[in-house]
Amino acid sequence: MGIPWIFFILIIIIIGKSIYDFIQYKSIHARIKMKEGHFSLEIFIAMLIVYCITMVGYGLVYFILSFQGIVIVEHGELREVTIWGSVVHSIYFSGVTLLTLGYGDLAPVGIGRIIAISEALIGYILPAAFVLKVVQINSRDSDK
């Protein structure tokens, strides 16, 4: 019973660290020479990596919690799926939630609702962090 919670905590730490590193990344300023209004491929790739880590991480959280009980239901009813099917459903649901698409074909129940809310909040905040990072770099470059 303790092993899934250890994985759960480890995954949350990895997700948090990746988001924190993206926001606080200092060495990027020395390597990026952007002119005003230009696109930063390095920051874009970093954001994609953070999105992927977050999506897979939350998907694994849903998958681990599925061993404790029902976390995600399909079209309002419980369906028997294989372990591989459960992984696929968990990561799919995570992606739909993180990207705030909300198709409605899968829905969280119980503690999964709170976890889904935290994931959706991260999905809203990451694009703003991306824009702020680009503006911050542009303003530092124009000050020099």
Coordinates of N, CA, C and O in Angstrom, one line a residue:
M1 N 0.8 -1.2 0.0 CA 0.0 0.0 0.0 C 0.9 1.3 0.0 O 0.5 2.3 -0.5
G2 N 2.1 1.2 0.6 CA 2.9 2.4 0.7 C 3.7 2.7 -0.6 O 4.0 3.8 -0.9
I3 N 3.9 1.6 -1.4 CA 4.7 1.8 -2.6 C 4.0 2.8 -3.6 O 4.7 3.7 -4.1
P4 N 2.7 2.6 -3.9 CA 2.1 3.6 -4.8 C 2.2 5.1 -4.3 O 2.4 6.0 -5.1
W5 N 2.1 5.3 -3.1 CA 2.2 6.6 -2.5 C 3.6 7.2 -2.7 O 3.8 8.4 -2.9
I6 N 4.6 6.3 -2.6 CA 6.0 6.7 -2.8 C 6.2 7.2 -4.2 O 6.8 8.2 -4.5
F7 N 5.7 6.4 -5.2 CA 5.7 6.8 -6.6 C 5.0 8.1 -6.8 O 5.4 8.9 -7.6
F8 N 3.8 8.2 -6.2 CA 3.0 9.4 -6.3 C 3.8 10.6 -5.9 O 3.8 11.6 -6.6
I9 N 4.4 10.6 -4.7 CA 5.2 11.7 -4.2 C 6.4 12.0 -5.1 O 6.7 13.1 -5.4
L10 N 7.1 10.9 -5.6 CA 8.2 11.1 -6.5 C 7.8 11.8 -7.8 O 8.5 12.7 -8.3
I11 N 6.7 11.4 -8.4 CA 6.2 12.0 -9.6 C 5.8 13.5 -9.4 O 6.2 14.3 -10.2
I12 N 5.2 13.8 -8.3 CA 4.8 15.2 -8.0 C 6.1 16.0 -7.8 O 6.2 17.1 -8.3
I13 N 7.1 15.5 -7.2 CA 8.4 16.2 -7.0 C 9.0 16.4 -8.4 O 9.5 17.5 -8.7
I14 N 9.0 15.4 -9.3 CA 9.6 15.6 -10.6 C 8.9 16.7 -11.4 O 9.5 17.5 -12.1
I15 N 7.5 16.6 -11.4 CA 6.7 17.6 -12.1 C 7.0 19.0 -11.5 O 7.3 20.0 -12.3
G16 N 7.0 19.2 -10.2 CA 7.3 20.5 -9.6 C 8.7 21.0 -9.9 O 8.8 22.2 -10.3
K17 N 9.7 20.1 -9.9 CA 11.0 20.5 -10.2 C 11.2 20.9 -11.7 O 11.8 21.9 -12.0
S18 N 10.5 20.2 -12.6 CA 10.6 20.6 -14.0 C 10.0 22.0 -14.3 O 10.5 22.8 -15.0
I19 N 8.8 22.3 -13.6 CA 8.2 23.6 -13.8 C 9.0 24.6 -13.1 O 9.2 25.7 -13.7
Y20 N 9.5 24.4 -11.9 CA 10.4 25.3 -11.2 C 11.6 25.7 -12.1 O 12.0 26.8 -12.2
D21 N 12.3 24.6 -12.6 CA 13.5 24.8 -13.4 C 13.2 25.7 -14.7 O 14.0 26.5 -15.1
F22 N 12.0 25.4 -15.3 CA 11.6 26.2 -16.5 C 11.5 27.7 -16.1 O 11.9 28.5 -16.8
I23 N 10.8 27.9 -15.0 CA 10.6 29.3 -14.6 C 11.9 30.0 -14.1 O 12.1 31.2 -14.4
Q24 N 12.7 29.3 -13.4 CA 13.9 29.9 -12.8 C 15.2 29.7 -13.6 O 16.3 30.0 -13.1
Y25 N 15.1 29.2 -14.8 CA 16.3 28.9 -15.6 C 17.1 30.1 -15.9 O 16.8 31.0 -16.6
K26 N 18.3 30.1 -15.3 CA 19.2 31.3 -15.3 C 20.2 31.3 -16.5 O 20.5 32.3 -17.1
S27 N 20.8 30.1 -16.8 CA 21.8 30.1 -17.8 C 21.3 30.3 -19.2 O 22.1 30.5 -20.1
I28 N 20.1 30.3 -19.4 CA 19.5 30.5 -20.7 C 19.8 31.9 -21.2 O 19.9 32.2 -22.3
H29 N 19.9 32.9 -20.2 CA 20.1 34.3 -20.6 C 21.4 34.5 -21.3 O 21.5 35.3 -22.2
A30 N 22.4 33.7 -20.9 CA 23.7 33.9 -21.5 C 23.8 33.4 -22.9 O 24.6 33.8 -23.7
R31 N 23.0 32.3 -23.2 CA 23.1 31.7 -24.5 C 22.1 32.2 -25.5 O 22.3 32.0 -26.7
I32 N 21.0 32.9 -25.1 CA 20.0 33.4 -26.0 C 20.3 34.8 -26.4 O 20.3 35.7 -25.5
K33 N 20.4 35.1 -27.6 CA 20.5 36.5 -28.1 C 19.3 36.7 -29.0 O 19.4 36.4 -30.2
M34 N 18.3 37.2 -28.4 CA 17.1 37.4 -29.2 C 16.9 38.9 -29.5 O 17.2 39.7 -28.7
K35 N 16.5 39.2 -30.7 CA 16.2 40.6 -31.1 C 14.7 40.7 -30.7 O 14.0 39.7 -30.6
E36 N 14.3 41.9 -30.5 CA 12.9 42.2 -30.0 C 11.9 41.5 -31.0 O 12.0 41.7 -32.2
G37 N 11.0 40.8 -30.4 CA 9.9 40.2 -31.2 C 10.3 38.8 -31.9 O 9.5 38.3 -32.6
H38 N 11.5 38.4 -31.7 CA 11.9 37.1 -32.3 C 11.6 35.9 -31.4 O 11.4 36.0 -30.2
F39 N 11.4 34.8 -32.1 CA 11.0 33.6 -31.4 C 12.2 32.9 -30.8 O 13.2 32.8 -31.4
S40 N 12.0 32.3 -29.6 CA 13.1 31.6 -28.9 C 12.8 30.1 -29.0 O 11.9 29.6 -28.3
L41 N 13.5 29.4 -29.9 CA 13.3 28.0 -30.0 C 13.7 27.2 -28.8 O 13.0 26.3 -28.4
E42 N 14.7 27.7 -28.1 CA 15.2 27.0 -26.9 C 14.1 27.1 -25.8 O 13.8 26.1 -25.1
I43 N 13.5 28.2 -25.6 CA 12.4 28.3 -24.6 C 11.2 27.5 -25.0 O 10.6 26.9 -24.2
F44 N 10.9 27.5 -26.3 CA 9.8 26.7 -26.8 C 10.0 25.2 -26.5 O 9.1 24.6 -26.0
I45 N 11.2 24.8 -26.8 CA 11.5 23.3 -26.6 C 11.4 23.0 -25.1 O 10.9 22.0 -24.7
A46 N 12.0 23.9 -24.3 CA 11.9 23.7 -22.8 C 10.5 23.6 -22.4 O 10.1 22.8 -21.5
M47 N 9.6 24.5 -22.9 CA 8.2 24.4 -22.5 C 7.5 23.1 -23.0 O 6.8 22.5 -22.2
L48 N 7.8 22.7 -24.2 CA 7.3 21.4 -24.7 C 7.7 20.2 -23.7 O 6.9 19.3 -23.4
I49 N 9.0 20.3 -23.3 CA 9.5 19.2 -22.4 C 8.8 19.3 -21.1 O 8.4 18.2 -20.6
V50 N 8.6 20.5 -20.6 CA 7.8 20.6 -19.3 C 6.4 20.1 -19.5 O 5.9 19.4 -18.6
Y51 N 5.7 20.4 -20.6 CA 4.4 19.9 -20.8 C 4.4 18.4 -20.9 O 3.5 17.7 -20.3
C52 N 5.3 17.8 -21.6 CA 5.4 16.3 -21.7 C 5.6 15.7 -20.3 O 5.0 14.7 -20.0
I53 N 6.6 16.2 -19.6 CA 6.8 15.7 -18.3 C 5.6 15.8 -17.4 O 5.2 14.8 -16.7
T54 N 4.9 16.9 -17.4 CA 3.7 17.1 -16.6 C 2.6 16.2 -17.1 O 2.0 15.5 -16.2
M55 N 2.4 16.0 -18.4 CA 1.3 15.1 -18.9 C 1.6 13.7 -18.5 O 0.7 13.0 -18.0
V56 N 2.8 13.2 -18.8 CA 3.1 11.8 -18.4 C 3.1 11.6 -16.9 O 2.6 10.6 -16.4
G57 N 3.6 12.6 -16.2 CA 3.7 12.5 -14.7 C 2.3 12.4 -14.1 O 2.0 11.5 -13.3
Y58 N 1.4 13.3 -14.5 CA 0.0 13.2 -14.0 C -0.7 11.9 -14.5 O -1.5 11.3 -13.8
G59 N -0.4 11.5 -15.8 CA -0.9 10.3 -16.2 C -0.5 9.1 -15.4 O -1.3 8.2 -15.0
L60 N 0.7 9.1 -14.9 CA 1.2 8.0 -14.0 C 0.6 8.1 -12.7 O 0.3 7.1 -12.0
V61 N 0.3 9.4 -12.2 CA -0.4 9.6 -11.0 C -1.8 8.9 -11.0 O -2.2 8.2 -10.2
Y62 N -2.5 9.2 -12.1 CA -3.9 8.7 -12.3 C -3.8 7.1 -12.4 O -4.6 6.4 -11.8
F63 N -2.8 6.6 -13.1 CA -2.6 5.2 -13.2 C -2.3 4.6 -11.8 O -2.9 3.5 -11.5
I64 N -1.4 5.1 -11.1 CA -1.1 4.6 -9.7 C -2.3 4.6 -8.8 O -2.6 3.7 -8.1
L65 N -3.0 5.7 -8.9 CA -4.2 5.8 -8.0 C -5.3 4.9 -8.5 O -6.2 4.6 -7.6
S66 N -5.3 4.4 -9.7 CA -6.3 3.5 -10.2 C -6.2 2.2 -9.4 O -7.2 1.4 -9.3
F67 N -5.0 1.9 -8.9 CA -4.9 0.6 -8.1 C -5.5 0.8 -6.7 O -5.9 -0.2 -6.1
Q68 N -5.7 2.0 -6.3 CA -6.4 2.2 -5.0 C -7.9 2.3 -5.1 O -8.6 2.3 -4.1
G69 N -8.4 2.4 -6.3 CA -9.9 2.5 -6.6 C -10.1 3.2 -7.9 O -9.2 3.4 -8.7
I70 N -11.3 3.5 -8.2 CA -11.7 4.1 -9.4 C -11.3 5.6 -9.4 O -11.6 6.3 -8.5
V71 N -10.5 6.0 -10.4 CA -10.1 7.4 -10.5 C -10.7 8.1 -11.8 O -11.1 9.2 -11.8
I72 N -10.8 7.3 -12.9 CA -11.3 7.8 -14.1 C -12.4 6.8 -14.6 O -12.2 5.6 -14.6
V73 N -13.5 7.4 -15.0 CA -14.6 6.6 -15.6 C -14.8 7.0 -17.1 O -14.6 8.2 -17.4
E74 N -15.3 6.1 -17.9 CA -15.5 6.4 -19.3 C -17.0 6.5 -19.6 O -17.7 5.6 -19.3
H75 N -17.4 7.6 -20.1 CA -18.8 7.9 -20.4 C -19.7 7.6 -19.2 O -20.8 7.1 -19.4
G76 N -19.2 7.9 -18.0 CA -20.0 7.8 -16.8 C -20.2 6.3 -16.3 O -20.9 6.1 -15.3
E77 N -19.5 5.4 -16.9 CA -19.6 4.0 -16.4 C -18.2 3.4 -16.3 O -17.3 3.7 -17.0
L78 N -18.1 2.5 -15.4 CA -16.9 1.7 -15.1 C -16.7 0.7 -16.2 O -17.6 -0.1 -16.5
R79 N -15.5 0.6 -16.8 CA -15.2 -0.4 -17.8 C -14.0 -1.1 -17.4 O -13.1 -0.6 -16.9
E80 N -14.0 -2.4 -17.6 CA -12.8 -3.2 -17.4 C -11.8 -3.0 -18.5 O -12.1 -3.2 -19.6
V81 N -10.6 -2.6 -18.1 CA -9.6 -2.4 -19.1 C -8.3 -3.1 -18.6 O -8.1 -3.3 -17.4
T82 N -7.5 -3.5 -19.5 CA -6.2 -4.1 -19.2 C -5.3 -3.0 -18.5 O -5.6 -1.8 -18.5
I83 N -4.2 -3.5 -18.0 CA -3.2 -2.5 -17.4 C -2.7 -1.6 -18.5 O -2.6 -0.4 -18.2
W84 N -2.4 -2.1 -19.7 CA -2.0 -1.2 -20.7 C -3.1 -0.2 -21.1 O -2.8 1.0 -21.4
G85 N -4.3 -0.7 -21.2 CA -5.4 0.2 -21.4 C -5.6 1.3 -20.4 O -5.9 2.4 -20.7
S86 N -5.3 0.9 -19.1 CA -5.4 1.9 -18.0 C -4.3 3.0 -18.2 O -4.6 4.1 -17.9
V87 N -3.1 2.5 -18.6 CA -2.0 3.5 -18.8 C -2.4 4.5 -19.9 O -2.3 5.7 -19.8
V88 N -2.9 3.9 -21.0 CA -3.3 4.8 -22.2 C -4.4 5.7 -21.8 O -4.3 6.9 -22.1
H89 N -5.4 5.2 -21.1 CA -6.5 6.1 -20.6 C -6.0 7.2 -19.7 O -6.4 8.4 -19.8
S90 N -5.1 6.8 -18.8 CA -4.6 7.8 -17.8 C -3.8 8.9 -18.5 O -4.0 10.1 -18.2
I91 N -2.9 8.5 -19.4 CA -2.1 9.6 -20.1 C -3.0 10.4 -21.0 O -2.8 11.6 -21.1
Y92 N -3.9 9.8 -21.7 CA -4.9 10.5 -22.6 C -5.7 11.5 -21.7 O -5.8 12.7 -22.1
F93 N -6.2 11.1 -20.6 CA -7.0 12.0 -19.8 C -6.1 13.1 -19.3 O -6.5 14.3 -19.2
S94 N -4.9 12.8 -18.9 CA -3.9 13.8 -18.5 C -3.7 14.8 -19.5 O -3.7 16.1 -19.3
G95 N -3.5 14.4 -20.8 CA -3.2 15.4 -21.9 C -4.4 16.2 -22.1 O -4.3 17.4 -22.3
V96 N -5.6 15.6 -22.1 CA -6.8 16.4 -22.4 C -7.1 17.4 -21.2 O -7.5 18.6 -21.5
T97 N -6.7 17.1 -20.0 CA -6.9 18.0 -18.9 C -5.8 19.0 -18.9 O -6.2 20.2 -18.8
L98 N -4.6 18.7 -19.1 CA -3.5 19.7 -19.1 C -3.7 20.7 -20.2 O -3.4 21.9 -20.0
L99 N -4.1 20.3 -21.4 CA -4.3 21.2 -22.5 C -5.7 21.8 -22.5 O -6.0 22.6 -23.4
T100 N -6.4 21.6 -21.4 CA -7.7 22.2 -21.1 C -8.7 22.0 -22.3 O -9.5 22.9 -22.6
L101 N -8.6 20.8 -22.9 CA -9.6 20.5 -24.0 C -10.9 20.0 -23.4 O -12.0 20.4 -23.9
G102 N -10.9 19.2 -22.4 CA -12.1 18.7 -21.8 C -13.1 18.1 -22.7 O -14.3 18.5 -22.7
Y103 N -12.8 17.0 -23.4 CA -13.7 16.4 -24.3 C -14.9 15.8 -23.5 O -16.0 15.7 -24.1
G104 N -14.7 15.3 -22.3 CA -15.8 14.8 -21.6 C -16.0 13.3 -21.7 O -16.9 12.7 -21.1
D105 N -15.2 12.6 -22.5 CA -15.3 11.2 -22.7 C -14.8 10.4 -21.5 O -15.3 9.3 -21.2
L106 N -13.8 11.0 -20.8 CA -13.3 10.4 -19.5 C -13.5 11.4 -18.5 O -13.3 12.6 -18.7
A107 N -13.9 11.0 -17.3 CA -14.1 11.9 -16.2 C -13.5 11.4 -14.9 O -13.6 10.2 -14.6
P108 N -12.9 12.3 -14.1 CA -12.3 11.8 -12.8 C -13.4 11.7 -11.8 O -14.4 12.4 -11.8
V109 N -13.1 10.8 -10.8 CA -14.0 10.7 -9.6 C -13.2 10.7 -8.4 O -12.0 10.4 -8.4
G110 N -13.8 11.0 -7.3 CA -13.1 11.0 -6.0 C -11.9 12.0 -6.0 O -12.0 13.1 -6.5
I111 N -10.8 11.5 -5.5 CA -9.6 12.4 -5.4 C -9.1 12.8 -6.8 O -8.4 13.8 -6.9
G112 N -9.4 12.0 -7.8 CA -9.0 12.4 -9.2 C -9.5 13.7 -9.6 O -8.9 14.4 -10.4
R113 N -10.6 14.2 -9.1 CA -11.2 15.5 -9.4 C -10.2 16.6 -8.9 O -9.9 17.6 -9.7
I114 N -9.7 16.5 -7.7 CA -8.8 17.5 -7.2 C -7.5 17.5 -7.9 O -6.9 18.5 -8.3
I115 N -7.0 16.3 -8.3 CA -5.8 16.2 -9.0 C -6.0 16.8 -10.4 O -5.1 17.5 -10.9
A116 N -7.1 16.5 -11.1 CA -7.4 17.1 -12.4 C -7.5 18.6 -12.3 O -7.0 19.3 -13.3
I117 N -8.0 19.2 -11.3 CA -8.1 20.6 -11.1 C -6.6 21.2 -11.0 O -6.3 22.2 -11.7
S118 N -5.8 20.6 -10.3 CA -4.4 21.1 -10.1 C -3.7 21.0 -11.5 O -2.9 21.9 -11.9
E119 N -3.9 19.9 -12.2 CA -3.3 19.8 -13.5 C -3.8 20.8 -14.5 O -3.1 21.4 -15.3
A120 N -5.1 21.1 -14.5 CA -5.7 22.1 -15.4 C -5.1 23.5 -15.1 O -4.9 24.3 -15.9
L121 N -4.9 23.7 -13.8 CA -4.4 25.0 -13.4 C -2.9 25.2 -13.9 O -2.6 26.2 -14.4
I122 N -2.2 24.1 -13.9 CA -0.8 24.1 -14.5 C -0.9 24.4 -16.0 O -0.1 25.1 -16.5
G123 N -1.9 23.8 -16.6 CA -2.1 24.0 -18.0 C -2.4 25.4 -18.4 O -2.1 25.9 -19.5
Y124 N -3.1 26.1 -17.5 CA -3.4 27.5 -17.7 C -2.2 28.4 -17.4 O -1.9 29.4 -18.1
I125 N -1.4 28.0 -16.4 CA -0.3 28.9 -16.0 C 1.0 28.8 -16.9 O 1.7 29.8 -17.1
L126 N 1.3 27.6 -17.4 CA 2.5 27.4 -18.2 C 2.6 28.3 -19.4 O 3.7 28.9 -19.7
P127 N 1.5 28.5 -20.2 CA 1.7 29.5 -21.3 C 2.0 30.9 -20.9 O 2.8 31.6 -21.5
A128 N 1.4 31.3 -19.8 CA 1.7 32.7 -19.2 C 3.2 32.7 -18.8 O 3.9 33.7 -19.0
A129 N 3.7 31.7 -18.2 CA 5.1 31.6 -17.8 C 6.0 31.7 -19.0 O 7.0 32.3 -19.0
F130 N 5.6 31.0 -20.1 CA 6.4 31.1 -21.3 C 6.4 32.5 -21.9 O 7.5 33.0 -22.2
V131 N 5.3 33.2 -21.9 CA 5.3 34.6 -22.4 C 6.1 35.5 -21.5 O 6.9 36.3 -22.0
L132 N 5.9 35.3 -20.2 CA 6.7 36.2 -19.3 C 8.2 35.9 -19.4 O 9.0 36.9 -19.3
K133 N 8.6 34.7 -19.6 CA 10.0 34.4 -19.8 C 10.6 35.0 -21.1 O 11.7 35.6 -21.1
V134 N 9.8 35.0 -22.2 CA 10.3 35.7 -23.4 C 10.4 37.2 -23.2 O 11.3 37.8 -23.6
V135 N 9.4 37.8 -22.6 CA 9.4 39.2 -22.3 C 10.5 39.6 -21.4 O 11.2 40.6 -21.6
Q136 N 10.8 38.8 -20.4 CA 11.9 39.0 -19.4 C 13.2 39.0 -20.2 O 14.1 39.9 -20.0
I137 N 13.4 38.0 -21.1 CA 14.7 38.0 -21.8 C 14.8 39.1 -22.8 O 15.9 39.7 -22.9
N138 N 13.7 39.5 -23.4 CA 13.7 40.7 -24.3 C 14.1 41.9 -23.6 O 14.8 42.8 -24.1
S139 N 13.5 42.1 -22.4 CA 13.8 43.3 -21.7 C 15.2 43.4 -21.2 O 15.9 44.4 -21.1
R140 N 15.8 42.2 -20.8 CA 17.2 42.2 -20.4 C 18.1 42.5 -21.5 O 19.2 43.1 -21.4
D141 N 17.8 41.9 -22.7 CA 18.6 42.2 -23.9 C 18.6 43.6 -24.3 O 19.6 44.2 -24.7
S142 N 17.4 44.3 -24.2 CA 17.3 45.6 -24.6 C 18.0 46.6 -23.6 O 18.4 47.7 -24.0
D143 N 18.1 46.2 -22.3 CA 18.8 47.0 -21.3 C 20.3 47.0 -21.5 O 21.0 47.9 -21.1
K144 N 20.8 45.9 -22.2 CA 22.3 45.8 -22.4 C 22.8 46.6 -23.5 O 22.2 47.1 -24.4

